[in-house]
């Protein structure tokens, strides 16, 4: 089994519906990754232990998704100096609570926060790919091709 470069963590299995887009995008780029349900509130010890050991297992980027009082990304960032990307989940307050809980970190412990829901989940994978591509020319090429295809699609749109 190849060692995962990216850990995708989510506070609940209910977050998978959104976070499957992170998983699918990383798979599309051929980036080895792992997905786990771990909660800042419901499994605090296990979360701390997992994140503390992540770097020594070869993980280079942590993606943390949570909704509501969304402290998972912040807790992860507190226990590692790896880049931590936070994805706010849609919630009973339409994700605004999740967004603010994830993005409003005190100075000194950064969380790179993406947008709410599916777009944020997809962009977390793309940003992880961009970080990893700094030392992987093959991955950089794939990202450039992805952008080119995206531009071509927009330029080729036909309206009625
Ligand atoms: C958060 O609470 C999870 O990340 C999830 O978005 C939200 C609701 O969790 P469940 O009640 O669906 O398990 O911790």
Short mmCIF file of C-alpha atoms and ligand atoms in Angstrom, two decimals:
data_model
loop_
_atom_site.label_atom_id
_atom_site.label_comp_id
_atom_site.label_asym_id
_atom_site.label_seq_id
_atom_site.Cartn_x
_atom_site.Cartn_y
_atom_site.Cartn_z
CA UNK A 1 0.00 0.00 0.00
CA UNK A 2 1.45 3.41 -0.96
CA UNK A 3 1.83 5.91 1.88
CA UNK A 4 -0.86 8.61 1.86
CA UNK A 5 0.38 12.14 1.12
CA UNK A 6 -2.93 13.74 2.10
CA UNK A 7 -5.15 12.96 5.09
CA UNK A 8 -8.82 13.88 4.65
CA UNK A 9 -10.48 14.11 8.06
CA UNK A 10 -14.15 14.83 8.67
CA UNK A 11 -16.13 15.30 11.85
CA UNK A 12 -18.93 12.93 10.90
CA UNK A 13 -19.75 10.30 8.29
CA UNK A 14 -22.53 12.70 7.25
CA UNK A 15 -19.77 14.95 5.83
CA UNK A 16 -18.75 12.30 3.28
CA UNK A 17 -21.45 13.33 0.81
CA UNK A 18 -19.50 16.59 0.40
CA UNK A 19 -16.00 15.28 1.04
CA UNK A 20 -16.28 12.56 -1.59
CA UNK A 21 -15.48 15.42 -4.00
CA UNK A 22 -12.11 15.93 -2.28
CA UNK A 23 -11.48 12.20 -2.50
CA UNK A 24 -12.49 12.06 -6.19
CA UNK A 25 -10.35 15.06 -7.14
CA UNK A 26 -7.24 13.70 -5.39
CA UNK A 27 -7.85 10.36 -7.12
CA UNK A 28 -8.14 12.17 -10.47
CA UNK A 29 -4.64 13.61 -9.91
CA UNK A 30 -3.24 10.26 -8.77
CA UNK A 31 -2.46 11.56 -5.28
CA UNK A 32 -2.34 8.86 -2.60
CA UNK A 33 -4.62 9.80 0.27
CA UNK A 34 -6.64 8.46 3.18
CA UNK A 35 -10.07 9.42 4.56
CA UNK A 36 -11.08 9.16 8.23
CA UNK A 37 -13.95 10.24 10.45
CA UNK A 38 -12.44 11.97 13.49
CA UNK A 39 -14.12 14.64 15.56
CA UNK A 40 -12.67 17.51 17.57
CA UNK A 41 -15.51 17.10 20.06
CA UNK A 42 -16.56 13.46 19.97
CA UNK A 43 -13.11 11.83 19.65
CA UNK A 44 -10.69 14.51 20.90
CA UNK A 45 -7.91 12.13 22.03
CA UNK A 46 -7.95 10.03 18.85
CA UNK A 47 -7.93 13.18 16.71
CA UNK A 48 -4.92 14.60 18.54
CA UNK A 49 -3.03 11.32 18.32
CA UNK A 50 -3.77 10.85 14.61
CA UNK A 51 -2.69 14.35 13.62
CA UNK A 52 0.39 14.35 15.85
CA UNK A 53 1.67 11.22 14.07
CA UNK A 54 0.64 12.23 10.53
CA UNK A 55 3.94 13.82 9.46
CA UNK A 56 6.02 10.85 10.62
CA UNK A 57 3.79 8.62 8.43
CA UNK A 58 4.67 10.70 5.35
CA UNK A 59 1.54 12.86 5.20
CA UNK A 60 2.26 16.32 3.72
CA UNK A 61 -1.16 18.01 3.78
CA UNK A 62 -4.13 17.63 6.15
CA UNK A 63 -7.65 18.49 4.96
CA UNK A 64 -10.19 18.84 7.76
CA UNK A 65 -13.94 19.18 7.19
CA UNK A 66 -16.52 19.94 9.85
CA UNK A 67 -19.89 21.58 10.28
CA UNK A 68 -21.57 23.71 12.95
CA UNK A 69 -19.14 24.46 15.80
CA UNK A 70 -16.43 23.39 13.38
CA UNK A 71 -13.23 23.16 15.40
CA UNK A 72 -11.65 20.17 13.65
CA UNK A 73 -9.31 22.08 11.33
CA UNK A 74 -8.15 24.34 14.17
CA UNK A 75 -7.49 21.39 16.47
CA UNK A 76 -5.54 19.66 13.70
CA UNK A 77 -3.47 22.81 13.09
CA UNK A 78 -2.71 23.01 16.81
CA UNK A 79 -1.03 19.59 16.67
CA UNK A 80 1.02 19.77 13.48
CA UNK A 81 3.06 22.22 11.42
CA UNK A 82 1.87 20.53 8.20
CA UNK A 83 -0.40 22.75 6.08
CA UNK A 84 -4.01 22.30 7.27
CA UNK A 85 -6.84 23.12 4.87
CA UNK A 86 -10.30 23.57 6.39
CA UNK A 87 -13.56 22.86 4.56
CA UNK A 88 -16.73 24.25 6.21
CA UNK A 89 -19.74 21.95 5.85
CA UNK A 90 -23.26 23.12 5.06
CA UNK A 91 -25.19 23.16 8.34
CA UNK A 92 -28.47 24.24 9.90
CA UNK A 93 -27.15 27.82 9.52
CA UNK A 94 -26.26 27.17 5.85
CA UNK A 95 -22.59 26.71 6.72
CA UNK A 96 -22.00 30.24 7.99
CA UNK A 97 -21.33 28.90 11.50
CA UNK A 98 -18.94 26.29 10.05
CA UNK A 99 -17.16 28.92 7.96
CA UNK A 100 -16.61 31.32 10.84
CA UNK A 101 -15.56 28.55 13.23
CA UNK A 102 -12.99 27.33 10.71
CA UNK A 103 -11.68 30.60 9.33
CA UNK A 104 -11.40 32.77 12.44
CA UNK A 105 -8.21 31.29 13.86
CA UNK A 106 -6.13 33.29 16.32
CA UNK A 107 -2.84 34.60 14.93
CA UNK A 108 -0.10 31.97 15.15
CA UNK A 109 -2.07 28.84 14.21
CA UNK A 110 -3.08 29.08 10.54
CA UNK A 111 -5.86 27.15 8.81
CA UNK A 112 -6.20 27.71 5.05
CA UNK A 113 -9.97 27.87 4.80
CA UNK A 114 -11.85 27.01 1.60
CA UNK A 115 -15.43 27.82 0.65
CA UNK A 116 -18.53 26.13 2.07
CA UNK A 117 -19.59 22.73 0.71
CA UNK A 118 -18.81 21.04 -2.61
CA UNK A 119 -16.77 23.88 -4.17
CA UNK A 120 -14.62 24.10 -1.04
CA UNK A 121 -14.20 20.31 -0.96
CA UNK A 122 -13.02 20.26 -4.57
CA UNK A 123 -10.76 23.28 -4.11
CA UNK A 124 -9.17 21.75 -0.99
CA UNK A 125 -7.96 18.88 -3.16
CA UNK A 126 -6.74 21.28 -5.87
CA UNK A 127 -4.90 23.39 -3.30
CA UNK A 128 -3.34 20.28 -1.77
CA UNK A 129 -2.25 19.29 -5.29
CA UNK A 130 -0.73 22.75 -5.80
CA UNK A 131 1.21 22.45 -2.52
CA UNK A 132 2.48 18.98 -3.41
CA UNK A 133 3.34 20.09 -6.96
CA UNK A 134 5.99 22.51 -5.67
CA UNK A 135 8.38 19.55 -5.43
CA UNK A 136 6.72 17.27 -8.04
CA UNK A 137 7.03 18.48 -11.66
CA UNK A 138 4.75 15.68 -12.96
CA UNK A 139 1.93 16.84 -10.71
CA UNK A 140 2.53 20.49 -11.70
CA UNK A 141 2.04 19.45 -15.34
CA UNK A 142 -1.24 17.70 -14.49
CA UNK A 143 -2.48 20.84 -12.74
CA UNK A 144 -1.56 23.00 -15.71
CA UNK A 145 -3.41 20.60 -18.05
CA UNK A 146 -6.45 20.65 -15.76
CA UNK A 147 -6.52 24.48 -15.92
CA UNK A 148 -6.10 24.43 -19.70
CA UNK A 149 -9.00 21.99 -20.16
CA UNK A 150 -11.13 24.11 -17.85
CA UNK A 151 -10.38 27.28 -19.86
CA UNK A 152 -11.04 25.48 -23.18
CA UNK A 153 -14.43 24.33 -21.87
CA UNK A 154 -15.44 27.87 -20.91
CA UNK A 155 -14.20 29.34 -24.20
CA UNK A 156 -16.13 26.68 -26.10
CA UNK A 157 -19.50 27.32 -24.36
CA UNK A 158 -22.37 27.96 -26.79
CA UNK A 159 -25.41 29.91 -25.68
CA UNK A 160 -28.87 29.52 -27.25
C1 LIG B 1 -19.83 18.13 12.93
O1 LIG B 1 -21.19 18.13 13.20
C2 LIG B 1 -19.65 17.25 11.74
O2 LIG B 1 -18.53 17.65 11.02
C3 LIG B 1 -20.93 17.43 10.97
O3 LIG B 1 -20.79 18.34 9.89
C4 LIG B 1 -21.90 17.98 12.00
C5 LIG B 1 -23.09 17.09 12.22
O4 LIG B 1 -22.65 15.80 12.57
P1 LIG B 1 -23.69 14.58 12.69
O5 LIG B 1 -24.66 14.97 13.75
O6 LIG B 1 -24.29 14.41 11.32
O7 LIG B 1 -22.85 13.40 13.07
O8 LIG B 1 -19.06 17.69 14.00
#
